[in-house]
Amino acid sequence: MNNILETNISYLKGVGPKRAELLTKDLGIETFEDLLNYFPFRYVDKSRFYKVKDVVTDSVYYQIKGKVSNLSSVGDKRTKYITATFSDETGSIGLVWFKGLQWIKKKLDSDKEYILFGKPGVFKNKFNFVHPDLEVVSENETQKIIGNRLEGIYSTTEKLKNVGLGSKGISKIVKTLLEKISESIEETLPEYLIKKYNLLSRKEALINIHFPENPDILKRAELRLKFEELLFVQLQILQLKITVQDKIKGHVLEKVGDVFNEFYYNHLPFELTGAQKRVIKEIRKDMKSGKQMNRLLQGDVGSGKTLVALMSMLIAIDNGYQSALMAPTEILATQHFHSIVNLLKDMDVEVGLLTGSTKVSQRKVIHERLQNGKMNIIIGTHALIEDVVKFNNLGLVVIDEQHRFGVAQRAKLWKKGSIPPHVLVMTATPIPRTLAMTLYGNLDVSIIDELPPGRKPVKTLHFYQNKYLAVIGFLRKQIKEGRQVYIVYPLISESETLDLKNLMDGFEELQRHFPLPEYQVSVLHGRMKPEDKEYEMKRFVEGKTDIMVSTTVIEVGVDVPNATVMVIENAERFGLSQLHQLRGRVGRGSGQSYCILMSGNKLSNEGRKRLEIMVSTSDGFKIAEEDLKLRGPGEIQGTKQSGIMNFKIANLAKDGELVSRTRVIAQNILEKDPTLSMPVNIRLKKQLNKLLKDKTNWGRIS
Ligand code: ADP
Ligand code: MG
């Protein structure tokens, strides 16, 4: 039955092999079903007609009936264009074309009445229409058009337009398709859900998403399709969670022994926060359960995640297991290494560091000690997941700042033992709840929602560039008080050379304001050799440098409590989560800290909004929500590579409530029928199997 939907798109009337190839290449449309699922991205209301005299603004679309006259070519050969006049009984307005001149001349007929559709432009203080849509009004068509009609607009490409598949062309082949296959559209939701939530049938929804009769039914069609999409995502994720929890064994790490206790009672430099204690308990419970732990640890910058990781690793040691801690960059890995070695300095625990720049001879030793089990904790970057690294008995893997690790990379660690290690993923980029439910739906989540005591919130200020000198004066005062300063410049790959120049110019200017030998200013960027970066970073950590001018290489994790000012240049160019990360570099000690956002005078609305949000809150979760709203989920770090954002119609930023609702519904369904074997759920099972077979395998994300 479904087979017809799997038919290659080239067999659809009006398509053929050449267009089919383009459809596949440009839009990913390969089969009938793909086209059926290629929805308009917006709709224009063609239910209303205007008169020429109604054209008073260039910000809306107008639909007007009238005649075309005075068609003429203007300009010389190179700048040629065509003008015409469009008139009705209320007046006339200019039309302009710069392309397709031959075609327009041939097509337009001054005897016929046309329907013009378009957004006006302004030329020499007068409104005109550039490249308007013109359709001949024919008798029977007048009837059709005058009814309530929303026209779906499909996104397309230049190449497709050239072969007649602009938005209109696509609409036409979708129509042909629907006429051919609408009887083959199968329902995917059980009757009881359709009834309970008053949903359109799948067939009705698909017809109306392409050709809505009116706005109301369009809304219901959208709801039905989003509901379906989100429900199946949640069913997949939750079902996988059930199977993972039930089937995948984990090492039993039940003992809390000497190593943990010695650290806890004799070497812990401060009281754990309540949140840290709670989270450690949650982790302990997982690790002794006999099932593999898959836990996401969310905690704002500076909330003390590293310590939680360390104490979890000590439990592993108490049970005779090794642990690995993976960080996304060498600087971070090195910093973790130093702080952990420092915390464990009076204890008999062997800790190693393995990164891309570990010398071959050292590397050999580390490999050996990991393999024979002498080394208890290994800290490193991607180098840790190379195939040559073999563990004696890896019990726990901690992944810091997880969004930088790809799925495949993490999966590599799995294979290193027959029973997979427990996994603790730490992230300081709080993820909005709705996103977390989808992105990390099969992970358990622990949250550290409390900062260590005595931290003063960072004061955040926004200044325009003309206040630069005042800011310099402020920095001088802070440095006089013995504080250190970060100054960060954006580095965005599109114009990397230019950005780097900005950074170096900024560095030079700062050196003039803060001359040697009184002041030490250093610079750090991604193009430097690792050992040079390391050297500069080390000097800053040791307090030998007053000002560190850098790109976002210092973004994640770097911990220098004496640094109290973070100046972010061109702050409008950074995303919210990045700004939040950067701000998290200060406010780590007991002194009052400041985050100064510098921007140009000209700000886009979105840029301004971001800066306002930063000034108004320091709550990472709130910022993440705002970020999601501003940018949409596709842009949130880590989501692209996961493929999770390939939603056809649902939008995680806007449909948060529906995400939560479908999650609860999915939970209820699976509670009663975990394998979806009950007859009432037969459609769910069938569709789920189909989705799993197709491509979207949500489960492999963690
Ligand atoms: P993050 O969650 O950003 O990784 P860190 O683990 O780097 O945070 O901790 C930030 C700072 O807070 C570190 O200097 C750490 O030593 C300190 N810290 C961690 N836990 C506590 C605590 N319970 N009390 C006081 N300071 C703490
Ligand atoms: Mg950290």
XYZ file of C-alpha atoms in Angstrom, residues 108-591:
484
model
C 1.755 40.358 -21.770
C -1.335 41.360 -23.659
C -2.905 44.779 -23.209
C -6.401 43.445 -23.890
C -6.464 41.035 -21.044
C -7.248 41.621 -17.423
C -4.601 40.483 -14.948
C -4.322 39.790 -11.267
C -1.169 41.373 -9.931
C 0.377 40.095 -6.735
C 3.441 41.534 -5.070
C 5.090 43.824 -2.608
C 5.663 47.351 -3.898
C 8.988 49.121 -3.972
C 9.705 52.825 -4.036
C 11.437 54.522 -6.969
C 11.784 58.312 -7.293
C 9.258 58.822 -4.525
C 6.672 56.694 -6.257
C 5.515 53.160 -5.588
C 6.107 50.547 -8.251
C 6.204 46.748 -8.505
C 9.398 45.024 -9.478
C 8.902 41.563 -10.988
C 5.295 41.203 -9.837
C 3.337 37.994 -10.204
C 0.828 38.447 -12.989
C -1.911 35.982 -13.748
C -4.536 36.282 -16.435
C -8.041 36.438 -15.057
C -10.101 33.889 -16.909
C -13.776 33.382 -16.345
C -13.689 30.207 -14.310
C -10.512 31.179 -12.535
C -12.129 34.310 -11.178
C -14.461 32.088 -9.270
C -11.684 30.023 -7.840
C -9.446 32.851 -6.844
C -12.091 34.908 -5.206
C -12.861 32.192 -2.661
C -10.868 32.164 0.557
C -7.518 31.046 -0.656
C -4.183 30.928 1.045
C -1.323 30.217 -1.254
C 1.518 28.153 0.106
C 4.979 29.478 -0.691
C 7.665 26.837 -1.081
C 11.317 27.551 -0.778
C 13.190 26.719 -3.919
C 16.433 27.508 -5.716
C 17.480 29.481 -8.775
C 18.243 26.305 -10.669
C 14.824 24.906 -9.954
C 13.177 28.169 -10.932
C 14.931 27.933 -14.272
C 13.248 24.630 -14.973
C 9.805 25.862 -13.985
C 9.958 24.767 -10.380
C 9.631 28.047 -8.569
C 7.170 28.088 -5.718
C 4.241 27.974 -8.122
C 5.740 25.115 -10.079
C 6.278 23.117 -6.942
C 2.748 23.826 -5.846
C 1.578 22.457 -9.169
C 3.421 19.159 -8.908
C 2.283 18.776 -5.310
C -1.248 19.153 -6.586
C -0.690 16.489 -9.225
C 0.768 14.271 -6.550
C -2.114 14.741 -4.147
C -4.624 13.948 -6.858
C -2.771 10.764 -7.568
C -2.003 9.469 -4.093
C -4.291 11.061 -1.528
C -6.135 7.761 -1.209
C -2.873 6.081 -0.244
C -2.136 8.355 2.695
C -2.306 6.115 5.708
C -3.234 7.185 9.170
C -0.342 6.913 11.617
C -2.091 7.785 14.868
C -4.535 5.529 16.693
C -8.190 6.552 16.698
C -8.165 7.109 20.436
C -5.532 9.845 20.148
C -7.198 11.503 17.182
C -10.454 11.602 19.112
C -9.046 12.658 22.408
C -7.054 15.550 20.996
C -9.517 16.428 18.277
C -6.935 16.098 15.508
C -7.369 16.166 11.770
C -6.760 12.892 9.987
C -3.367 12.610 8.387
C -4.875 12.839 4.951
C -6.819 15.995 5.741
C -3.788 17.511 7.386
C -1.495 16.870 4.445
C -3.966 18.214 1.922
C -4.524 21.336 3.964
C -0.926 22.006 4.753
C -0.355 22.358 1.014
C -3.703 23.827 -0.017
C -5.433 25.298 2.987
C -9.020 26.319 2.510
C -8.766 28.921 5.246
C -6.519 29.975 8.122
C -8.420 27.905 10.675
C -7.962 24.634 8.938
C -4.345 25.508 8.192
C -3.771 25.917 11.892
C -5.341 22.551 12.616
C -3.305 20.912 9.882
C -0.118 22.327 11.353
C -1.064 21.185 14.818
C -1.845 17.668 13.672
C 1.466 17.333 11.815
C 3.526 18.815 14.627
C 1.797 16.607 17.137
C 2.602 13.566 15.084
C 6.191 14.549 14.508
C 6.893 15.300 18.152
C 5.028 12.294 19.461
C 7.087 9.906 17.376
C 10.295 11.577 18.444
C 9.339 11.132 22.071
C 8.227 7.546 21.530
C 11.558 6.736 19.951
C 13.569 8.397 22.655
C 11.593 6.975 25.531
C 11.463 3.508 24.088
C 15.195 3.550 23.658
C 15.593 4.753 27.184
C 13.582 1.800 28.405
C 15.648 -0.660 26.410
C 18.920 0.937 27.408
C 17.997 0.891 31.040
C 16.778 -2.651 30.894
C 19.348 -4.221 28.675
C 22.688 -2.515 28.963
C 24.605 -3.733 31.937
C 26.923 -1.482 33.826
C 29.831 -2.082 36.138
C 28.677 -2.286 39.722
C 30.470 0.473 41.598
C 28.869 0.070 44.973
C 31.653 0.824 47.393
C 32.535 4.179 48.806
C 35.937 3.410 50.252
C 39.242 4.732 51.461
C 40.154 6.885 48.510
C 36.876 8.773 48.456
C 36.769 9.115 52.222
C 40.309 10.256 52.597
C 39.709 12.979 50.063
C 36.381 13.948 51.513
C 37.549 14.158 55.113
C 41.137 15.288 54.724
C 41.711 17.104 51.452
C 38.519 18.752 50.338
C 39.352 22.471 50.515
C 35.786 23.579 51.169
C 32.303 22.413 52.055
C 30.378 20.930 49.173
C 27.313 22.885 48.225
C 23.961 21.243 48.799
C 23.530 20.829 45.064
C 26.923 19.157 44.700
C 26.069 16.698 47.458
C 22.717 15.873 45.904
C 24.235 15.318 42.478
C 27.001 13.080 43.831
C 24.302 10.988 45.479
C 22.431 10.696 42.197
C 25.576 9.579 40.446
C 26.398 7.058 43.154
C 22.979 5.556 42.914
C 23.357 5.118 39.159
C 26.820 3.635 39.346
C 25.897 0.920 41.794
C 22.645 -0.025 40.096
C 24.168 -2.627 37.784
C 22.955 -0.666 34.780
C 24.975 1.714 32.698
C 24.766 5.310 33.823
C 23.971 7.890 31.162
C 23.716 11.095 33.037
C 23.848 14.698 31.946
C 25.178 17.084 34.542
C 24.033 20.613 33.916
C 25.421 23.391 35.997
C 26.082 26.990 35.310
C 29.630 28.203 34.878
C 31.454 28.161 38.175
C 28.987 25.880 39.910
C 31.675 23.336 40.705
C 31.130 20.518 38.267
C 34.758 19.501 38.153
C 34.715 18.569 41.791
C 31.657 16.418 41.265
C 33.441 14.696 38.419
C 36.512 14.122 40.531
C 34.586 12.642 43.426
C 32.748 10.314 41.062
C 36.082 9.168 39.705
C 37.317 8.497 43.226
C 34.370 6.166 43.748
C 35.431 4.319 40.606
C 38.936 3.923 42.042
C 37.495 2.595 45.298
C 35.873 -0.134 43.255
C 39.009 -0.987 41.315
C 38.153 0.873 38.129
C 39.842 3.525 36.016
C 38.261 6.767 34.854
C 38.725 9.053 31.906
C 37.949 12.750 31.755
C 37.623 14.229 28.286
C 37.762 17.935 27.574
C 37.211 19.693 24.276
C 40.477 21.642 24.172
C 44.026 21.164 25.207
C 44.002 24.201 27.481
C 40.991 22.879 29.313
C 42.326 19.376 29.619
C 45.573 20.759 30.966
C 43.773 22.950 33.447
C 41.656 20.059 34.658
C 44.811 18.026 35.011
C 46.591 20.644 37.094
C 43.656 21.359 39.355
C 42.977 17.671 39.934
C 46.623 16.847 40.539
C 46.692 19.710 42.976
C 43.615 18.502 44.839
C 45.038 14.982 45.020
C 48.619 15.964 45.752
C 48.813 14.237 49.116
C 47.058 11.110 47.960
C 48.176 7.966 46.257
C 46.250 8.320 43.020
C 47.938 8.216 39.636
C 46.671 10.843 37.220
C 47.842 11.256 33.616
C 47.422 13.826 30.879
C 47.091 12.829 27.248
C 46.615 15.423 24.515
C 47.655 15.998 20.959
C 50.936 17.486 22.073
C 51.941 14.787 24.516
C 55.388 13.616 23.442
C 55.674 10.199 21.877
C 57.868 8.847 24.621
C 55.471 10.021 27.304
C 52.530 8.772 25.351
C 54.014 5.305 25.301
C 54.360 5.265 29.053
C 50.794 6.463 29.517
C 49.409 3.842 27.142
C 51.256 1.194 29.053
C 50.093 2.341 32.453
C 46.514 2.597 31.285
C 46.644 -0.872 29.876
C 48.154 -2.481 32.957
C 45.808 -0.572 35.243
C 48.477 1.363 37.155
C 47.030 4.686 36.104
C 43.766 5.543 37.870
C 42.644 8.672 36.098
C 43.463 9.854 32.615
C 42.593 13.360 31.514
C 42.761 14.465 27.931
C 41.322 15.595 24.666
C 40.291 13.642 21.602
C 43.608 11.870 21.866
C 41.906 9.711 24.475
C 39.664 8.049 21.995
C 42.350 6.969 19.597
C 42.298 3.272 18.991
C 45.717 2.693 20.483
C 44.486 3.769 23.895
C 43.478 0.656 25.785
C 42.293 0.511 29.329
C 42.665 -2.186 31.878
C 39.182 -1.627 33.208
C 37.508 1.616 32.349
C 34.606 2.192 34.708
C 33.650 5.820 34.206
C 33.954 8.363 31.456
C 33.343 12.017 32.192
C 32.864 14.291 29.215
C 33.220 17.992 29.864
C 31.418 20.546 27.743
C 29.786 17.811 25.837
C 28.449 19.680 22.858
C 31.883 19.783 21.355
C 32.120 16.071 21.066
C 30.430 14.409 18.168
C 28.253 11.415 18.621
C 30.537 9.081 16.753
C 33.476 10.124 18.855
C 31.683 9.285 22.028
C 30.506 5.990 20.651
C 34.174 5.074 20.206
C 34.706 4.942 23.918
C 31.939 2.452 24.258
C 33.772 -0.219 22.391
C 36.737 -0.170 24.652
C 35.260 -2.651 27.085
C 32.604 -5.305 26.814
C 30.551 -3.740 29.551
C 30.394 -0.062 28.661
C 31.680 2.467 31.160
C 29.315 4.720 33.034
C 29.002 8.052 31.328
C 28.706 11.441 32.919
C 28.315 14.312 30.516
C 28.916 17.781 31.934
C 27.726 20.938 30.328
C 27.851 24.547 31.383
C 25.630 25.626 28.570
C 22.271 25.206 30.154
C 19.839 23.774 27.713
C 16.210 24.793 27.736
C 14.012 22.091 29.118
C 12.147 21.443 25.918
C 15.330 21.093 23.983
C 16.868 18.876 26.610
C 13.862 16.614 26.477
C 14.482 16.016 22.842
C 18.182 16.348 22.490
C 19.033 14.414 25.597
C 15.739 12.658 26.021
C 17.329 9.370 26.922
C 19.761 10.763 29.439
C 18.999 11.284 33.067
C 19.615 14.827 34.093
C 21.218 16.214 37.231
C 21.281 19.904 37.831
C 23.600 21.954 40.022
C 21.464 24.987 40.650
C 23.521 26.575 43.364
C 26.792 28.456 43.252
C 29.414 28.036 45.963
C 28.852 30.514 48.775
C 30.448 33.946 48.817
C 30.277 34.549 45.094
C 29.188 38.018 44.170
C 27.112 38.181 40.997
C 29.020 39.668 38.081
C 27.972 43.221 37.264
C 27.232 43.469 33.573
C 27.333 46.768 31.687
C 26.858 47.698 28.073
C 28.854 50.564 26.549
C 29.053 51.950 23.050
C 32.487 52.217 21.522
C 32.703 55.972 22.247
C 33.133 55.141 25.945
C 36.353 53.285 25.226
C 38.584 55.684 27.135
C 36.373 55.606 30.192
C 36.595 51.837 30.132
C 40.375 52.026 29.877
C 40.396 54.237 32.964
C 38.296 51.710 34.816
C 40.631 48.880 33.850
C 43.593 50.852 35.118
C 41.912 51.177 38.496
C 41.165 47.486 38.703
C 44.706 46.561 37.774
C 46.007 48.939 40.423
C 43.991 46.927 42.918
C 45.860 43.834 41.781
C 43.156 42.436 39.545
C 43.478 40.881 36.097
C 41.493 41.575 32.980
C 40.336 39.642 29.931
C 39.629 41.456 26.692
C 37.961 39.280 24.106
C 37.570 39.885 20.401
C 35.251 37.957 18.131
C 36.740 35.520 15.727
C 34.297 34.278 13.230
C 35.637 32.110 10.489
C 34.042 33.935 7.536
C 36.404 36.832 7.920
C 39.074 35.290 10.007
C 41.911 37.390 8.653
C 40.028 40.572 9.248
C 39.067 39.528 12.740
C 42.622 38.628 13.524
C 43.662 42.061 12.366
C 41.081 43.600 14.709
C 42.476 41.575 17.532
C 46.074 42.584 16.813
C 45.113 46.253 16.367
C 43.262 46.129 19.665
C 46.275 44.524 21.276
C 48.582 47.275 20.004
C 46.288 50.012 21.162
C 46.066 48.457 24.605
C 49.827 48.270 24.793
C 49.898 52.018 24.252
C 47.413 52.575 27.071
C 49.167 50.052 29.304
C 52.859 50.384 28.530
C 55.700 48.188 29.711
C 57.249 47.817 32.177
C 54.437 48.962 34.409
C 51.908 46.702 32.746
C 52.020 43.272 31.195
C 49.645 42.724 28.310
C 49.610 39.477 26.369
C 47.717 38.062 23.443
C 46.228 34.658 22.769
C 44.542 33.324 19.651
C 43.849 30.089 17.865
C 46.566 30.476 15.244
C 49.325 30.385 17.826
C 51.353 27.252 18.427
C 50.009 25.162 21.306
C 53.164 25.713 23.346
C 52.907 29.484 22.915
C 49.280 29.447 23.960
C 50.145 27.322 26.902
C 52.934 29.702 27.888
C 50.719 32.790 27.748
C 47.918 31.072 29.579
C 50.270 29.925 32.266
C 51.597 33.424 32.811
C 48.070 34.714 33.186
C 47.084 31.959 35.588
C 50.157 32.747 37.676
C 49.222 36.425 37.787
C 52.247 37.576 35.776
C 50.065 39.203 33.140
C 47.593 42.003 33.874
C 45.634 41.899 30.670
C 44.940 38.975 28.428
C 43.766 39.997 24.991
C 42.303 37.019 23.217
C 39.746 35.418 21.003
C 37.220 33.003 22.338
C 39.885 30.362 22.854
C 39.513 31.200 26.515
C 35.799 30.660 26.320
C 35.360 27.426 28.127
C 36.390 26.407 31.560
C 39.474 28.525 32.185
C 39.632 29.301 35.859
C 41.531 32.323 37.188
C 39.813 33.602 40.339
C 41.870 36.810 40.399
C 40.532 37.919 37.041
C 37.648 40.270 37.752
C 36.958 42.067 34.498
C 35.805 40.606 31.222
C 35.638 43.122 28.403
C 33.966 41.813 25.267
C 34.622 43.846 22.137
C 31.984 43.825 19.396
C 29.787 42.010 21.826
C 26.889 42.269 19.397
C 28.617 39.735 17.209
C 28.529 36.999 19.811
C 25.699 34.614 20.509
C 24.038 34.603 23.894
C 25.418 31.340 25.118
C 28.888 32.408 24.110
C 28.538 35.691 25.953
C 27.338 33.805 28.977
C 30.294 31.445 28.795
C 32.689 34.342 28.516
C 31.147 36.146 31.442
C 31.564 32.962 33.433
C 35.340 33.431 33.278
C 35.052 36.148 35.911
C 33.274 36.183 39.238
C 35.155 33.078 40.282
C 36.834 34.587 43.310
C 35.571 36.699 46.180
C 36.154 40.148 44.599
